[in-house]
CSV table of C-alpha atoms and ligand atoms in Angstrom, one decimal:
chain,number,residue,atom,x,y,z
M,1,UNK,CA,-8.0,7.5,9.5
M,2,UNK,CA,-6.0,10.6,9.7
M,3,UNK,CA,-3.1,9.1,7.6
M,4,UNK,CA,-1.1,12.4,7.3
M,5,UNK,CA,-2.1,14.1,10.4
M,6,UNK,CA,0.5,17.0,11.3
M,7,UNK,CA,2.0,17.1,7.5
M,8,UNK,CA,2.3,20.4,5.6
M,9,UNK,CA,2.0,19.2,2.0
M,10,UNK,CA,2.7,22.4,-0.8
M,11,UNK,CA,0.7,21.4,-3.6
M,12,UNK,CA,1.5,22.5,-7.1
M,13,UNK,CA,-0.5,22.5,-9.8
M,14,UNK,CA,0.6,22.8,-13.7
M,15,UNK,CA,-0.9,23.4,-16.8
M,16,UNK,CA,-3.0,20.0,-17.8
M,17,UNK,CA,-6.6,19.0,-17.5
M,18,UNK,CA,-5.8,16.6,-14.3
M,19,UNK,CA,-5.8,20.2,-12.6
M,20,UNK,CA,-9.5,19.0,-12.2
M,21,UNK,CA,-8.6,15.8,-9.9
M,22,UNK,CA,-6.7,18.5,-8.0
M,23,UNK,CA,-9.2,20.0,-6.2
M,24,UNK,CA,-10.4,16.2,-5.5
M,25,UNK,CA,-6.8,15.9,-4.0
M,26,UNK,CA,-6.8,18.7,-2.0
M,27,UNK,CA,-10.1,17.8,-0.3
M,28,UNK,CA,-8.5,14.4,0.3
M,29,UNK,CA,-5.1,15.7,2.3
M,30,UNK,CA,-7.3,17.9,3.9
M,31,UNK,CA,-9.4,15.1,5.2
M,32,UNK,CA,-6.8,12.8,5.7
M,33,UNK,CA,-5.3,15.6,8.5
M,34,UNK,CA,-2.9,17.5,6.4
M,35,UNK,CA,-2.6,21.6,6.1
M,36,UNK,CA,-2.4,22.3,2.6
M,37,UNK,CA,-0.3,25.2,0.8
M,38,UNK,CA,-1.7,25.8,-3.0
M,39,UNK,CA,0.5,27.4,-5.3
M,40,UNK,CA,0.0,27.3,-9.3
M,41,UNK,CA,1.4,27.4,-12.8
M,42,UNK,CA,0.2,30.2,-15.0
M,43,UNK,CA,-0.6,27.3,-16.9
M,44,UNK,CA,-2.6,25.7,-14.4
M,45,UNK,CA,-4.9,28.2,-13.9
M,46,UNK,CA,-6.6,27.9,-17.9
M,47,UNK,CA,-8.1,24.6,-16.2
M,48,UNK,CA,-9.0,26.0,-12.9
M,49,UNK,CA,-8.8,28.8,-10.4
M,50,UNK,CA,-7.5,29.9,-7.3
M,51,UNK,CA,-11.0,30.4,-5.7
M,52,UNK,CA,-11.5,26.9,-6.1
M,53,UNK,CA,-8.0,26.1,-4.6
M,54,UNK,CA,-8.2,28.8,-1.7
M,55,UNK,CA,-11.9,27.4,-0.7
M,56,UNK,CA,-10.6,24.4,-0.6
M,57,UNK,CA,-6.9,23.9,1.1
M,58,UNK,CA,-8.7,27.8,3.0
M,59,UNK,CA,-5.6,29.6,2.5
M,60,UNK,CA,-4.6,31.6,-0.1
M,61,UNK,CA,-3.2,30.5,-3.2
M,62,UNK,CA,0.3,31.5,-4.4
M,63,UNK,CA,1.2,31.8,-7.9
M,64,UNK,CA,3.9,34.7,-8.8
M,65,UNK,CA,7.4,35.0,-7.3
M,66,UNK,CA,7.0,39.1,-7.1
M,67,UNK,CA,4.0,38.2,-4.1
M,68,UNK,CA,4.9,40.4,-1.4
M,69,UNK,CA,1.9,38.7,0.9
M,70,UNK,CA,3.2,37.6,4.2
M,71,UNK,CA,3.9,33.9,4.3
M,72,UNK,CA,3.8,32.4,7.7
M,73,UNK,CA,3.6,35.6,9.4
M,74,UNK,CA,7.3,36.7,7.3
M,75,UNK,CA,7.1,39.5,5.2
M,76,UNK,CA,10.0,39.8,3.2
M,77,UNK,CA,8.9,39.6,-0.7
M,78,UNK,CA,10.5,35.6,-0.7
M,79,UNK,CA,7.5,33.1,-0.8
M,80,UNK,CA,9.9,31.1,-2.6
M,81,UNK,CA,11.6,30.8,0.5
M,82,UNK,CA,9.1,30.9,3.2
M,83,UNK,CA,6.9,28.8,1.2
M,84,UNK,CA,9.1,25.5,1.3
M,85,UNK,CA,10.4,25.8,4.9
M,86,UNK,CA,7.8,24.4,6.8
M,87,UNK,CA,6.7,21.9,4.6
M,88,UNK,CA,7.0,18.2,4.9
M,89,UNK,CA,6.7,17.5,1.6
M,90,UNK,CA,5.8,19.4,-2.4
M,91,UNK,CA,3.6,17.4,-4.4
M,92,UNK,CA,3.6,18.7,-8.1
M,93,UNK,CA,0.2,17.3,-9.0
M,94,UNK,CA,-0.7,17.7,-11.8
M,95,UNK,CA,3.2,17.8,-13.0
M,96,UNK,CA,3.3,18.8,-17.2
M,97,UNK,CA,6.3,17.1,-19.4
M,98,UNK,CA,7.2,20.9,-19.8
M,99,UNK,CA,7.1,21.4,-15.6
M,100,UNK,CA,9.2,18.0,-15.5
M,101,UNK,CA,12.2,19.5,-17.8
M,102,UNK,CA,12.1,22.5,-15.8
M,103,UNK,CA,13.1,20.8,-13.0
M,104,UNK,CA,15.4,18.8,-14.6
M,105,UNK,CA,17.1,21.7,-15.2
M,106,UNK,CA,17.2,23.4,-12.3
M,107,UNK,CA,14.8,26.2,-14.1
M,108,UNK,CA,13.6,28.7,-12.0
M,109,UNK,CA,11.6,31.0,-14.0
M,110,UNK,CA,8.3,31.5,-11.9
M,111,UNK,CA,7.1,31.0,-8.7
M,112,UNK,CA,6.3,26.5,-8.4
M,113,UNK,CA,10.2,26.1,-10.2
M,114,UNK,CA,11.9,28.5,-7.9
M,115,UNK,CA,10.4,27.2,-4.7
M,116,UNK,CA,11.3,23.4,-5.8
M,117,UNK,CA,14.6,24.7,-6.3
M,118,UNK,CA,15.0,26.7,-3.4
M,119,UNK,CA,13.7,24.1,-0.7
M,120,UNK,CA,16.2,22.2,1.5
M,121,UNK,CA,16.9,18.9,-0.6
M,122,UNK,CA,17.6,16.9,2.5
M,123,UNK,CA,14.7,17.6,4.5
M,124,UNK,CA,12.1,18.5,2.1
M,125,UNK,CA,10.8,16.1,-0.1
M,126,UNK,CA,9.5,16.3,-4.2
M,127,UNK,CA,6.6,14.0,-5.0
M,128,UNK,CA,5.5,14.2,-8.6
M,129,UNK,CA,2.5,12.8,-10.4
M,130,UNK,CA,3.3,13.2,-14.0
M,131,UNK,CA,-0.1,13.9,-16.2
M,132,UNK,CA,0.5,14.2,-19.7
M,133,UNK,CA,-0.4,12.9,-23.6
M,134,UNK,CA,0.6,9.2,-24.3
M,135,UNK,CA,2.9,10.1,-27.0
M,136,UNK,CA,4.5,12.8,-24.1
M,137,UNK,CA,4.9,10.6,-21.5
M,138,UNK,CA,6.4,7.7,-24.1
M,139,UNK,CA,8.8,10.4,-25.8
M,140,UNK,CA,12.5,9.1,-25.2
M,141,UNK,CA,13.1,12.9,-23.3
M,142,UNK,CA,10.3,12.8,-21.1
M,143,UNK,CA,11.4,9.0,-20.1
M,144,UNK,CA,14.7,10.6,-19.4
M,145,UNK,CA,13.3,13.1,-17.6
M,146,UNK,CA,11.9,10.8,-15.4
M,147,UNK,CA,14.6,8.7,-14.8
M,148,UNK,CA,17.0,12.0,-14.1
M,149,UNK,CA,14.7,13.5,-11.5
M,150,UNK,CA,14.7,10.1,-9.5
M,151,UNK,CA,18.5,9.8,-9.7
M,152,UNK,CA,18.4,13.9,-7.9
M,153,UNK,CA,16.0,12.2,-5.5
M,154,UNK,CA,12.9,13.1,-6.5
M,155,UNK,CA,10.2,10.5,-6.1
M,156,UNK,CA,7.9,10.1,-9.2
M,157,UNK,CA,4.8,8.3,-8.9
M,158,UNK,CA,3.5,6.0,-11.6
M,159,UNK,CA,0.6,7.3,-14.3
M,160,UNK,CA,-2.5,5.5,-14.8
M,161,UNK,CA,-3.7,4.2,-18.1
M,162,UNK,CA,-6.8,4.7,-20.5
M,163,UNK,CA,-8.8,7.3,-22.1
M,164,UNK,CA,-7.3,10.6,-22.2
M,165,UNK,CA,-9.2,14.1,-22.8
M,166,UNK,CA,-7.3,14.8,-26.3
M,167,UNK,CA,-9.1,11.1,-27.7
M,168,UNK,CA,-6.5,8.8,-27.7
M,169,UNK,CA,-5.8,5.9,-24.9
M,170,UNK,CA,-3.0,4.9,-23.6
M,171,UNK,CA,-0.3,5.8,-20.4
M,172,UNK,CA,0.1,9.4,-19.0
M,173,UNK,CA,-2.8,9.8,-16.8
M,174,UNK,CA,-2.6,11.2,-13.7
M,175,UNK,CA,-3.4,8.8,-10.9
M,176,UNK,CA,-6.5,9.2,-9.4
M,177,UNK,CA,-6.8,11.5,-6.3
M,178,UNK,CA,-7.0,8.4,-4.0
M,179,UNK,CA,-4.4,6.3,-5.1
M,180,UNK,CA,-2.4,10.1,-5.0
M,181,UNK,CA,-3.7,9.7,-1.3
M,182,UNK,CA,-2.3,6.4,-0.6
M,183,UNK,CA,0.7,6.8,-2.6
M,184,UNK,CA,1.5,9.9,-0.3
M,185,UNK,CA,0.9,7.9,2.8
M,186,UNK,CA,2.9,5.3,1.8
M,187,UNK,CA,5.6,7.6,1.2
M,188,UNK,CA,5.7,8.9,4.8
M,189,UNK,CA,6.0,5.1,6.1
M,190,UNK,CA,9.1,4.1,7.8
M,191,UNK,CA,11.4,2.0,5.1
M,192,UNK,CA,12.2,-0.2,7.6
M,193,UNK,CA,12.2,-3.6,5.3
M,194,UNK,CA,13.8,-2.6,2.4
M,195,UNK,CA,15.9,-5.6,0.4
M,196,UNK,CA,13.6,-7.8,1.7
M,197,UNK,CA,11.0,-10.6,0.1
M,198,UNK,CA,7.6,-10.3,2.3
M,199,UNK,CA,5.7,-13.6,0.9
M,200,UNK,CA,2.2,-12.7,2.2
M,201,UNK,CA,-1.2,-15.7,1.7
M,202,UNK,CA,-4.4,-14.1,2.7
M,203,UNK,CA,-8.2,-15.0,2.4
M,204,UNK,CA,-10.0,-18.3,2.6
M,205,UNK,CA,-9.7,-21.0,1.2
M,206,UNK,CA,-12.0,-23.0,-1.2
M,207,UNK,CA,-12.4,-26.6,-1.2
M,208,UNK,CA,-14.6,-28.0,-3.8
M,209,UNK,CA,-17.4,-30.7,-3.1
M,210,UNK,CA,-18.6,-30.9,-6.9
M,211,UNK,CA,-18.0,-28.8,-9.5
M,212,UNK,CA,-20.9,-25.8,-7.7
M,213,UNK,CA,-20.2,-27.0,-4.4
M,214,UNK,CA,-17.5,-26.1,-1.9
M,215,UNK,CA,-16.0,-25.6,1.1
M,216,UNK,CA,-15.0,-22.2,2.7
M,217,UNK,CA,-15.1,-19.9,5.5
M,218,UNK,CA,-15.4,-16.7,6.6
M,219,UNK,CA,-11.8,-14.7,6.1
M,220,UNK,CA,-12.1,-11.6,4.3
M,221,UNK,CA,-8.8,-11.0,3.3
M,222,UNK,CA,-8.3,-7.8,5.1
M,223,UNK,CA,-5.9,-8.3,7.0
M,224,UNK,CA,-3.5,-10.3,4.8
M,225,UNK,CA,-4.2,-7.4,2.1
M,226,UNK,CA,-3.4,-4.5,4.8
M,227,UNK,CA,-0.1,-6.5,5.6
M,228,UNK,CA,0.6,-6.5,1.7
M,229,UNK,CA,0.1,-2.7,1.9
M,230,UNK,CA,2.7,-2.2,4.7
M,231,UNK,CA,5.2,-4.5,3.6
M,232,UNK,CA,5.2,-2.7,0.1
M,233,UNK,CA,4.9,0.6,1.6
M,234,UNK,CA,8.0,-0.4,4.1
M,235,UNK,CA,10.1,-0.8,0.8
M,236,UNK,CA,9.8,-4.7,0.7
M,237,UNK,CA,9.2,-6.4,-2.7
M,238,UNK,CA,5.9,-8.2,-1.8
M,239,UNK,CA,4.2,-11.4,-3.6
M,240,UNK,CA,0.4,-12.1,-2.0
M,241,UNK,CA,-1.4,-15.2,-2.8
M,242,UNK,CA,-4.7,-14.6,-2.3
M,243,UNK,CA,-7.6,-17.4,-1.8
M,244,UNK,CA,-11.0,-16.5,-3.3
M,245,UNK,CA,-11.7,-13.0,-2.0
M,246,UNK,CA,-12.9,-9.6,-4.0
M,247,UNK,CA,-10.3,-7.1,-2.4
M,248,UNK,CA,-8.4,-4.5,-4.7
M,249,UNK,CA,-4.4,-5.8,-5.1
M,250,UNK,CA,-2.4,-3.1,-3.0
M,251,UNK,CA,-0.2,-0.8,-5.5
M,252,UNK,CA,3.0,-2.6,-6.3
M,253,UNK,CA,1.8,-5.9,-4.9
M,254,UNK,CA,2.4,-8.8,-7.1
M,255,UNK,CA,-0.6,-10.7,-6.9
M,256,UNK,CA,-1.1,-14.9,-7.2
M,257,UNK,CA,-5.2,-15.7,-6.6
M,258,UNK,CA,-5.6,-19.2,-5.9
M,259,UNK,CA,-8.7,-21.4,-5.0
M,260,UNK,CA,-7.5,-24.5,-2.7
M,261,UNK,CA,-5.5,-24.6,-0.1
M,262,UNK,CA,-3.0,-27.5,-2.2
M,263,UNK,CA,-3.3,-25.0,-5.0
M,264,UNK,CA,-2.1,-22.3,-2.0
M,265,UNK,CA,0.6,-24.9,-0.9
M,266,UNK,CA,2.2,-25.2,-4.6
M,267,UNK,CA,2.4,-21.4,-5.4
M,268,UNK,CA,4.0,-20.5,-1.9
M,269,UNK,CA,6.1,-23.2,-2.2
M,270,UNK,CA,7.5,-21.8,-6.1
M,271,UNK,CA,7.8,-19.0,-4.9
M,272,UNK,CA,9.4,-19.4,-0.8
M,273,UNK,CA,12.9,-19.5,-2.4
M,274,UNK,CA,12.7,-16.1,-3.2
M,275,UNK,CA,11.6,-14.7,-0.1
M,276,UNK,CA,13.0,-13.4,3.3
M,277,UNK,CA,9.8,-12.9,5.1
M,278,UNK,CA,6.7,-15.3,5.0
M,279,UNK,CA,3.5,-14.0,6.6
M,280,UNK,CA,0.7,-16.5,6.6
M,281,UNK,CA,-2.8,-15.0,7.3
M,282,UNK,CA,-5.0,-17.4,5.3
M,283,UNK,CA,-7.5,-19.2,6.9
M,284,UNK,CA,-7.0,-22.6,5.2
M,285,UNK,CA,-9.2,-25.0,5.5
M,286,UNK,CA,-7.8,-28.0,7.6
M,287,UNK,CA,-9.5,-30.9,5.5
M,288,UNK,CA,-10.6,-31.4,1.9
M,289,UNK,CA,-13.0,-33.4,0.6
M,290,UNK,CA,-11.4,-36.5,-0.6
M,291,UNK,CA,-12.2,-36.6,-4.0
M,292,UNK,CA,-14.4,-33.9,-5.5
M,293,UNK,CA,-17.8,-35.2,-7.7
M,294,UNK,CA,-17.0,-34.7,-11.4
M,295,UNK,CA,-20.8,-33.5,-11.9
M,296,UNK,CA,-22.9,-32.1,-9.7
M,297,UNK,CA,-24.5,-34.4,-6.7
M,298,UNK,CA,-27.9,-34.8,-7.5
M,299,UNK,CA,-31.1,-35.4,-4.6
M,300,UNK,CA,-31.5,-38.4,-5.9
M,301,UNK,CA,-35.4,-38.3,-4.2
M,302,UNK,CA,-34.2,-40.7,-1.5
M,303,UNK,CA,-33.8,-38.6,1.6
M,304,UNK,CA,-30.5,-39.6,1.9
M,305,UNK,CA,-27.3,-37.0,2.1
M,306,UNK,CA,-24.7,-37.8,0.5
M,307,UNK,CA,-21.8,-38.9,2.4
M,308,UNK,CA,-18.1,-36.9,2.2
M,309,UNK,CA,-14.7,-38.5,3.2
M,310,UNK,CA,-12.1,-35.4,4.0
M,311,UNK,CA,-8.3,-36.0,3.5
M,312,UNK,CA,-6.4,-33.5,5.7
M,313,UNK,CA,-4.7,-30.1,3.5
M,314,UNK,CA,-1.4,-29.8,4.2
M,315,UNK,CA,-0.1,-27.3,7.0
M,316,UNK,CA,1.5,-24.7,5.0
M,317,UNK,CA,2.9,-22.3,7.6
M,318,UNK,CA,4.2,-25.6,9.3
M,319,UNK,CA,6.0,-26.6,6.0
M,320,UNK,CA,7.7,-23.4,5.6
M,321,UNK,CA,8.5,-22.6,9.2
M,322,UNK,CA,10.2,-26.3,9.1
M,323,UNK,CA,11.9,-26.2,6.1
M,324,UNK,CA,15.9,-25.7,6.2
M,325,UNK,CA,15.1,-21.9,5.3
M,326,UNK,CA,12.8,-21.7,7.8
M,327,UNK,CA,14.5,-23.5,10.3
M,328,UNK,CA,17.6,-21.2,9.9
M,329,UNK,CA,15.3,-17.8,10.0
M,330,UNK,CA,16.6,-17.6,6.3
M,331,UNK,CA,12.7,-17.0,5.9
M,332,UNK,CA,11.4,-15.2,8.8
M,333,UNK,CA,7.9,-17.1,9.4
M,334,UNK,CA,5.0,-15.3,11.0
M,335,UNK,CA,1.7,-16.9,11.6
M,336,UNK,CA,-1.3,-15.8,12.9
M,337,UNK,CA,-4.4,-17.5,15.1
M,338,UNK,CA,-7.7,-16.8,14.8
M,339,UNK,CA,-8.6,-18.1,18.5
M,340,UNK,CA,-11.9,-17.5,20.2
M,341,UNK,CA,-11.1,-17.5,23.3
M,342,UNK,CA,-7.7,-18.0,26.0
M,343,UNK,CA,-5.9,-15.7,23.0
M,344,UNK,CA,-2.8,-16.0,24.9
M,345,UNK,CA,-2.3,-19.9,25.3
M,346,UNK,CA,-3.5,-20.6,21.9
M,347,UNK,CA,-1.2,-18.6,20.4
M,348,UNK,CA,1.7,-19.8,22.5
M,349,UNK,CA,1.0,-23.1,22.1
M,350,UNK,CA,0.4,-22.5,18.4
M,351,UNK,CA,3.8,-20.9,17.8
M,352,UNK,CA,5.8,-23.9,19.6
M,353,UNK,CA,3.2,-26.4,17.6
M,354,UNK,CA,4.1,-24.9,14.1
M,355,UNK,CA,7.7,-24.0,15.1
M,356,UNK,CA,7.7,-19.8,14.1
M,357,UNK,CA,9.6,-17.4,15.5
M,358,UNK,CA,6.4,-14.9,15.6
M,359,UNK,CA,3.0,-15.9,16.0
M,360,UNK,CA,-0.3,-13.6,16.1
M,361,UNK,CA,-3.2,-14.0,17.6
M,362,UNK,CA,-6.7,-12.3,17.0
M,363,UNK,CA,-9.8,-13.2,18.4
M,364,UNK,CA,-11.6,-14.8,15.1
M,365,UNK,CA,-15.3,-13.6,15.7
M,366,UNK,CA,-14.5,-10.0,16.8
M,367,UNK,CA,-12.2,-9.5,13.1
M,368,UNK,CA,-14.0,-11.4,10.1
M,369,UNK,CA,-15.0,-9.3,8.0
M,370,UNK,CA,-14.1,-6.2,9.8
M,371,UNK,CA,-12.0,-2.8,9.1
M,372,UNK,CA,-10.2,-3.2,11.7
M,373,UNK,CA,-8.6,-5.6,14.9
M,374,UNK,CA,-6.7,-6.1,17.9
M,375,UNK,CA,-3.4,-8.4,17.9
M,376,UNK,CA,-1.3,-10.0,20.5
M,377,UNK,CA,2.1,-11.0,18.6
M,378,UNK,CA,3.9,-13.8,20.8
M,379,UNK,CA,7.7,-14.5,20.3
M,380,UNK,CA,10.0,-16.7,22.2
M,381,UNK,CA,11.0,-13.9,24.7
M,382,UNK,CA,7.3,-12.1,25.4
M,383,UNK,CA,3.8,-11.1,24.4
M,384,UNK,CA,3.1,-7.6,23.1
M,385,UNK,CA,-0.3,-6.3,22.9
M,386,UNK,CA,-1.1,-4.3,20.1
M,387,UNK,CA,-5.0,-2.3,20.8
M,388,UNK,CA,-7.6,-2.1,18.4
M,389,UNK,CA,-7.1,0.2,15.4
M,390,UNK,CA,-7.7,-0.5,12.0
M,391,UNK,CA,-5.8,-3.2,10.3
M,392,UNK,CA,-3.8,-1.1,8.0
M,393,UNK,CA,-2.3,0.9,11.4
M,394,UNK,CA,-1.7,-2.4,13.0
M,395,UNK,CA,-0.3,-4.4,9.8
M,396,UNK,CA,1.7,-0.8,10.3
M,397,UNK,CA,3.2,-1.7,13.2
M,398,UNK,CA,3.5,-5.5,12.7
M,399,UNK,CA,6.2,-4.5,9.6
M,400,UNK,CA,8.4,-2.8,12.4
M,401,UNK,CA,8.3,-5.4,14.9
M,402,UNK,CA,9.3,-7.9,12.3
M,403,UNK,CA,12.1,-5.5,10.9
M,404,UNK,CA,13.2,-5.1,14.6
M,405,UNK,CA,13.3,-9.0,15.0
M,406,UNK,CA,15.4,-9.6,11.4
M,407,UNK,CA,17.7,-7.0,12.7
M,408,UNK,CA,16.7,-4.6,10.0
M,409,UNK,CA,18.0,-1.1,10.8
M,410,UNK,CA,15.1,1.1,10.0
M,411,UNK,CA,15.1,4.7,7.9
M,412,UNK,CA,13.5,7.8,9.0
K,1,C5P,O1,-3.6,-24.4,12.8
K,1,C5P,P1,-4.3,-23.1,12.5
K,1,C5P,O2,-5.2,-23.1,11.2
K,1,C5P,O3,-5.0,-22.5,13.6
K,1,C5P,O4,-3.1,-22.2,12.2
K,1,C5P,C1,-3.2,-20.9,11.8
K,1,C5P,C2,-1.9,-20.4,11.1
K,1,C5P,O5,-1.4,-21.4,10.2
K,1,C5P,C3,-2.2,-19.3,10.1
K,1,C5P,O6,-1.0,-18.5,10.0
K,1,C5P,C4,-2.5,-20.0,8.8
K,1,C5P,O7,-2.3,-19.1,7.7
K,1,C5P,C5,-1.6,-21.1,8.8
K,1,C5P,N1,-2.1,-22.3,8.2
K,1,C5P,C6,-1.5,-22.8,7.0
K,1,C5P,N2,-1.9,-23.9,6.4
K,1,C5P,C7,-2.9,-24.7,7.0
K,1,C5P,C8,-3.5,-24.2,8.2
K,1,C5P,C9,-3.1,-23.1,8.7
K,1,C5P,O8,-0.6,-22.1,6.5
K,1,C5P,N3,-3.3,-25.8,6.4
């Protein structure tokens, strides 16, 4: 997708056996449209070397503070300096309990310490994926650590959890190089809705008939997920309830799976007090079957089908967007309309209908299932078209229309 296109990312690498998902990581930034400045530990390079680094990121790698190499065309013996200028962001990855203290303290004894010292705190940022032992990363001074470098403004990223190389399980993994990849991206986002409660439902629907029979339809979830993503990733606390659908939870997405659209209804409505923002991308079904068979329905050998009465679901964007809350923009409602034709007057009518602020229209057939879309978001003042692109760049740019409309002043 390009995610980082234009971003100089200095990667450092300390002494741990992560250094292996490194490499991984590199390729990935690389891909991903980044230029990529390698410098190392001492330490890092027992687990691997600077070939490996310099074929990958193709520059040379920097590891020693006495390096009179010309960086960026400036000779003057200070990579320390010249190393950290142009960079968007350093990403200390793998980043040792040992490298984590050394920051703390403002150590700058080799070359990865001084530079993270010496760059300019307001412009360039320090990303670190901690990698470590379990008993390392749950010792009391590594916690504090931790919890230090993100008061100095650091940003820390989570560790993953299981099998470690020394034999025992537990948290201090480094995060894999892809969730690295999409916790960078993320970090580049505009934080346009932090303080806010994005309430997200995605997915279909699942009505049951009998206890192997149902009713669904085609939603993937993709696009309810990818506005998960970008709400998180725009600094909002995010809860998505998710109908039947095999799609990864986004990082930091608090997750509610349900299978019926009344079992949809109750969990949005526990949890609609809470929220600022509801964004209502499910495809529920519009009926039910009345009552579903206790066993399943049998032939029976007489050519006859069996006969279903359907009860209509209740409209849960309707209920929310007419609620007191809702009513008062208290919760910001959003829906969206999966039309298949006369996008525009289908949405607009849908919006007045339903009573939201914002409604979204796709065309139905030309997005199931699919990476990415096109959306037409109609308010009470215009229509905005927004062209195809995938539906994490759209869901993108949906988060700072809706921060515009709640007034949100967004950060850099
Ligand atoms: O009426 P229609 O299904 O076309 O409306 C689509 C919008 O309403 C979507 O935002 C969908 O999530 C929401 N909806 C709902 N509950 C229903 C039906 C639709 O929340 N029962």
């Amino acid at each position: 997708m390009n995610e980082l296109a234009g971003k100089h990312i200095v990667l450092g690498l300390t002494g741990g056996i992560a250094c292996y998902k490194a490499a991984e990581l590199c390729r990935a930034l690389i891909k991903e449209g980044a230029t990529v400045q390698v410098v190392m530990s001492q330490a890092a390079q027992q687990f691997i070397t600077p070939v490996t680094m310099q074929a990958l990121s193709g520059r040379p790698v920097y590891d020693s503070q006495w390096d009179a190499r010309p960086v960026n065309g400036t000779a003057n013996n200070m990579p320390h300096i010249n190393l950290s200028r142009e960079a968007d962001a350093i990403l200390i990855a793998p980043c040792s309990a040992d490298f984590m203290a050394k920051l703390l303290h403002g150590r700058a004894d080799d070359l990865l310490s001084l530079l993270c010292l010496a760059r300019p705190i307001d412009k360039v940022p320090l990303l670190i994926a901690p990698a470590m032992n379990r008993e390392m990363w749950a010792h009391p001074a590594t916690q504090r650590n931790v919890a230090q470098l993100g008061a100095d403004g650091a940003t820390v990223f989570d560790v993953g959890s299981g099998d470690q190389a020394c034999g025992e399980t537990g948290d201090g993994r480094m995060l894999e190089p892809q969730e690295l990849l999409d916790e960078v991206s993320a970090f580049f986002q505009p934080k346009v809705l932090v303080g806010q409660h994005v309430l997200v439902t995605a997915g279909p629907t699942y009505e049951a008939i009998d206890p192997v029979r149902g009713i669904t339809n085609q939603s993937s979830g993709k696009m309810g997920f990818a506005i998960a993503q970008a709400a998180r990733e725009a600094g909002a606390e995010v809860t998505l309830v998710a109908g039947p659908v095999s799609l990864a939870t986004p990082r930091g997405v608090s997750r509610c799976d349900v299978k019926s659209a009344v079992e949809m209804f109750r969990v949005v409505q526990e949890r609609a007090s809470a929220a600022t923002v509801f964004i209502a991308t499910a495809a529920v079904a519009d009926w039910r079957p009345a009552k579903a068979a206790d066993q399943k329905i049998k032939k029976g050998g007489t050519g006859k089908a069996p006969e279903l009465t359907f009860v209509e679901n209740p409209d849960i964007l309707a209920a929310l967007a007419q609620s007191p809350r809702g009513l008062s923009r208290a919760l910001y409602c959003v829906g969206f309309a999966a039309e298949s034709h006369d996008l525009l007057a289908n949405a607009q009518a849908k919006r007045l209908r339903k009573q939201v602020p914002l409604l979204v229209g796709n065309i139905g057939p030309a997005t199931f299932g699919q990476d990415d879309n096109a959306l037409l978001l109609v308010d009470e003042l215009n229509a905005v078209e927004m062209a195809r692109d995938s539906k994490l760049s759209l869901a993108r740019k949906l988060m700072i229309e809706i921060a515009a409309r709640l007034g949100v002043k967004g950060q850099p």
